[in-house]
Amino acid sequence: MPGHVLKTSADYDGETSSLPRETVATEEDLTMQKYSGFGLLKHSLTHHENWQRVWRNPKPKKKYDVIIVGGGGHGLATAYYLAKVHNITNVAVVEKGYLGGGNTARNTTIVRSNYLWDEAALLYEHAMKLWEGMSQDLNYNVMFSQRGVLNLGHTLQDMRDIQRRVNANRLNGIDSEALDTQGVQEIVPILNCSANARYPILGASWQPRAGVARHDAVAWGYARAADAMGVDLIQQCEVNDIITEDGAAIGVSTKQHGTIYGDRIGCVVAGNSGVLAKMAGFHLPIESHPLQALVSEPIRPILDTVVMSNQVHGYISQSDKGDLVIGAGIDGYNGYGQRGSYATIEHTLQAIVEMFPMFSRVRMNRQWGGIVDTCPDACPIISDTPVENLFFNCGWGTGGFKATPGSGHVFAATLAKGEAHELAKPFSMFRFHNGALIDEHGAAGVAH
Amino acid sequence: MFYIYCPYCGEHREEEEFHPKGQAHLSRPADPDACSDEEWGNYLYFRDNPRGLHHEIWVHAIGCRKFFNATRDTQSYEILETYRMGDAPRVTHFTDKQKS
Ligand SMILES: Cc1cc2nc3c(=O)[nH]c(=O)nc-3n(C[C@H](O)[C@H](O)[C@H](O)COP(=O)(O)OP(=O)(O)OC[C@H]3O[C@@H](n4cnc5c(N)ncnc54)[C@H](O)[C@@H]3O)c2cc1C
Ligand SMILES: [Zn+2]
């Protein structure tokens, strides 16, 4: 593998971040100061105590053009692109907890676009292109690190599937290579590529432009930029009903701030999508499952790429801080508890140790869970619904972080125009009635 | 780790002996050919997915290999009952004490 170097790196650990400090809106807050190297130097002179608030903390207005329910990465990105691309700034993001505290804060941050089917590949590649310019666009360092992702193959069938997916990717203009065992070993010298392994590594698909990003920075960068354009970010405000009139949604009722009216409503609540759909009186083809991850104690740099395996089921990368970031599979039962079973983690660690015997004595530091919204075809739902003016963006399941910018971009267009963006059209919830499923279980087989 | 009572074995066993199999009491349309796409799609894919009481199927995969039902709180994960296939659940709403 030529030129395989770690470019930038992400220092994240997937753990829930501390609550951004309470902020009070003042006049001066309304013009956002640009972040720069010079600013960093300037603020260092006052011990970094005079930084501007990152966003306002406004009281909700009575009515908005668009209400977005859910302040995770996808909801915040949607608000940002509504303001930036469509000039719609009378927008509220209503979040029951704090911004980016759901799956956005809990994921293992793998970003790639090597999906099999055209519909999915185009959507994830759309996101990838936006990732590549995101830090500049937002004036916020999201620490996007294109360190490459390997998807390992352990059986003849795995290798055939990899070949097929790599060819499909190339036809769609997505960087993708099929490697043999030796090619894999060259990229990751510490991987156990011996033929005597229980599930020997026969090869892999390799996407050099793939990588990781810092999850919190993505949420905060979108939030800050959206706020600066006038979007109201309303935290600690739980939606407990969707108000409809003659089959159309006209607003949301909230626990903390009463009714907020909106011309269009977009729900981007991941694991809670079924709960919101029920409020509006319909079902979704989605089940909510716990998905867990864990990080080790920090160790010296040892792994400069991302390794994933469907077959033995584990995925791993190393953060800047040095901790190994490891993702498990979903627990098979429905769960809203943001925690899963111990056995699931144990299986994952077995897979990791199988692939990296030298990690067997690394101690694990922390472990946590998110609630993922899994769809039967392992593809998302970006869709109108049986209720007019009500739209859902959900079903990203175990793998939506990578799509954050693309998802927000196409959902903003969908909300602005009242009909699905071209790239979103195949992802209607009604595909589960007409049978036009997009089966990405192969490319999405390992939770990520 | 769940500790699950198999209504056939009549014993509590560890979670790893079992597999969850999704929402219970879905009835297959009697005449699939007579279904509209919407009815058939609803049956195949659309689910209650509640945050709260959930009636669900489990299989005692490395035990008696029989399927049975459970009523579980998807928020606290507490299993409120397990019962045999064909039986109706006894727990259909939370008592005040169970409400989490
Ligand atoms: C352990 C784990 C590992 C993962 N690894 C990866 C990975 O490596 N790569 C990848 O691409 N994806 C990964 N994912 C998936 C990814 O995290 C999600 O698909 C993505 O972050 C979803 O973003 P979101 O903004 O839609 O959801 P979230 O970030 O969950 O945001 C939804 C928000 O809605 C809010 N909300 C819910 N109900 C209400 C209500 N009633 N009123 C108001 N607000 C409400 C929640 O509080 C939450 O903040 C992983 C997920 C987990 C759990
Ligand atoms: Zn049994």
Short mmCIF file of N, CA and C in Angstrom, two decimals, chain A residues 7 17 37 67 88 99 122 130 153 179 263 284 355 365 375 391 395 405-406:
data_model
loop_
_atom_site.label_atom_id
_atom_site.label_comp_id
_atom_site.label_asym_id
_atom_site.label_seq_id
_atom_site.Cartn_x
_atom_site.Cartn_y
_atom_site.Cartn_z
N LYS A 7 -2.90 10.93 8.42
CA LYS A 7 -2.81 12.36 8.10
C LYS A 7 -3.13 13.20 9.33
N SER A 17 -20.28 13.33 26.15
CA SER A 17 -19.48 14.48 26.55
C SER A 17 -20.21 15.26 27.62
N GLY A 37 -6.21 30.45 13.89
CA GLY A 37 -4.98 30.27 14.66
C GLY A 37 -4.66 31.54 15.43
N ILE A 67 -39.80 22.85 12.06
CA ILE A 67 -39.36 22.34 13.37
C ILE A 67 -38.64 21.02 13.13
N ILE A 88 -33.73 29.18 4.60
CA ILE A 88 -34.83 29.08 5.56
C ILE A 88 -34.21 29.11 6.96
N LEU A 99 -27.50 18.76 23.01
CA LEU A 99 -27.15 18.55 21.61
C LEU A 99 -26.12 17.44 21.45
N LEU A 122 -24.55 6.16 -3.75
CA LEU A 122 -24.62 7.58 -4.13
C LEU A 122 -24.91 8.46 -2.91
N LEU A 130 -19.02 15.77 1.22
CA LEU A 130 -19.24 16.87 2.17
C LEU A 130 -18.29 16.79 3.36
N GLY A 153 -12.24 -10.18 4.70
CA GLY A 153 -12.94 -11.37 4.24
C GLY A 153 -12.27 -12.61 4.81
N LEU A 179 -7.99 -6.44 -1.77
CA LEU A 179 -6.64 -6.84 -1.40
C LEU A 179 -6.60 -8.31 -1.06
N ASP A 263 -44.77 24.91 10.11
CA ASP A 263 -45.38 24.57 8.81
C ASP A 263 -44.97 23.17 8.38
N LEU A 284 -43.71 2.30 11.94
CA LEU A 284 -42.55 2.32 11.05
C LEU A 284 -41.97 0.91 10.96
N MET A 355 -8.28 -11.47 16.00
CA MET A 355 -7.61 -10.72 14.93
C MET A 355 -6.29 -10.10 15.41
N ASN A 365 -11.41 0.31 29.40
CA ASN A 365 -11.64 1.40 30.33
C ASN A 365 -13.11 1.68 30.57
N CYS A 375 -33.49 -0.99 10.35
CA CYS A 375 -34.47 -1.14 9.29
C CYS A 375 -34.26 -2.52 8.66
N PHE A 391 -42.29 14.72 8.19
CA PHE A 391 -41.26 13.95 7.50
C PHE A 391 -40.38 13.25 8.52
N GLY A 395 -33.86 5.28 10.75
CA GLY A 395 -33.53 3.95 10.24
C GLY A 395 -32.05 3.80 9.90
N PRO A 405 -23.47 14.46 7.17
CA PRO A 405 -23.64 15.64 6.31
C PRO A 405 -24.58 15.38 5.13
N GLY A 406 -24.48 14.20 4.53
CA GLY A 406 -25.33 13.90 3.37
C GLY A 406 -26.79 13.80 3.77
#
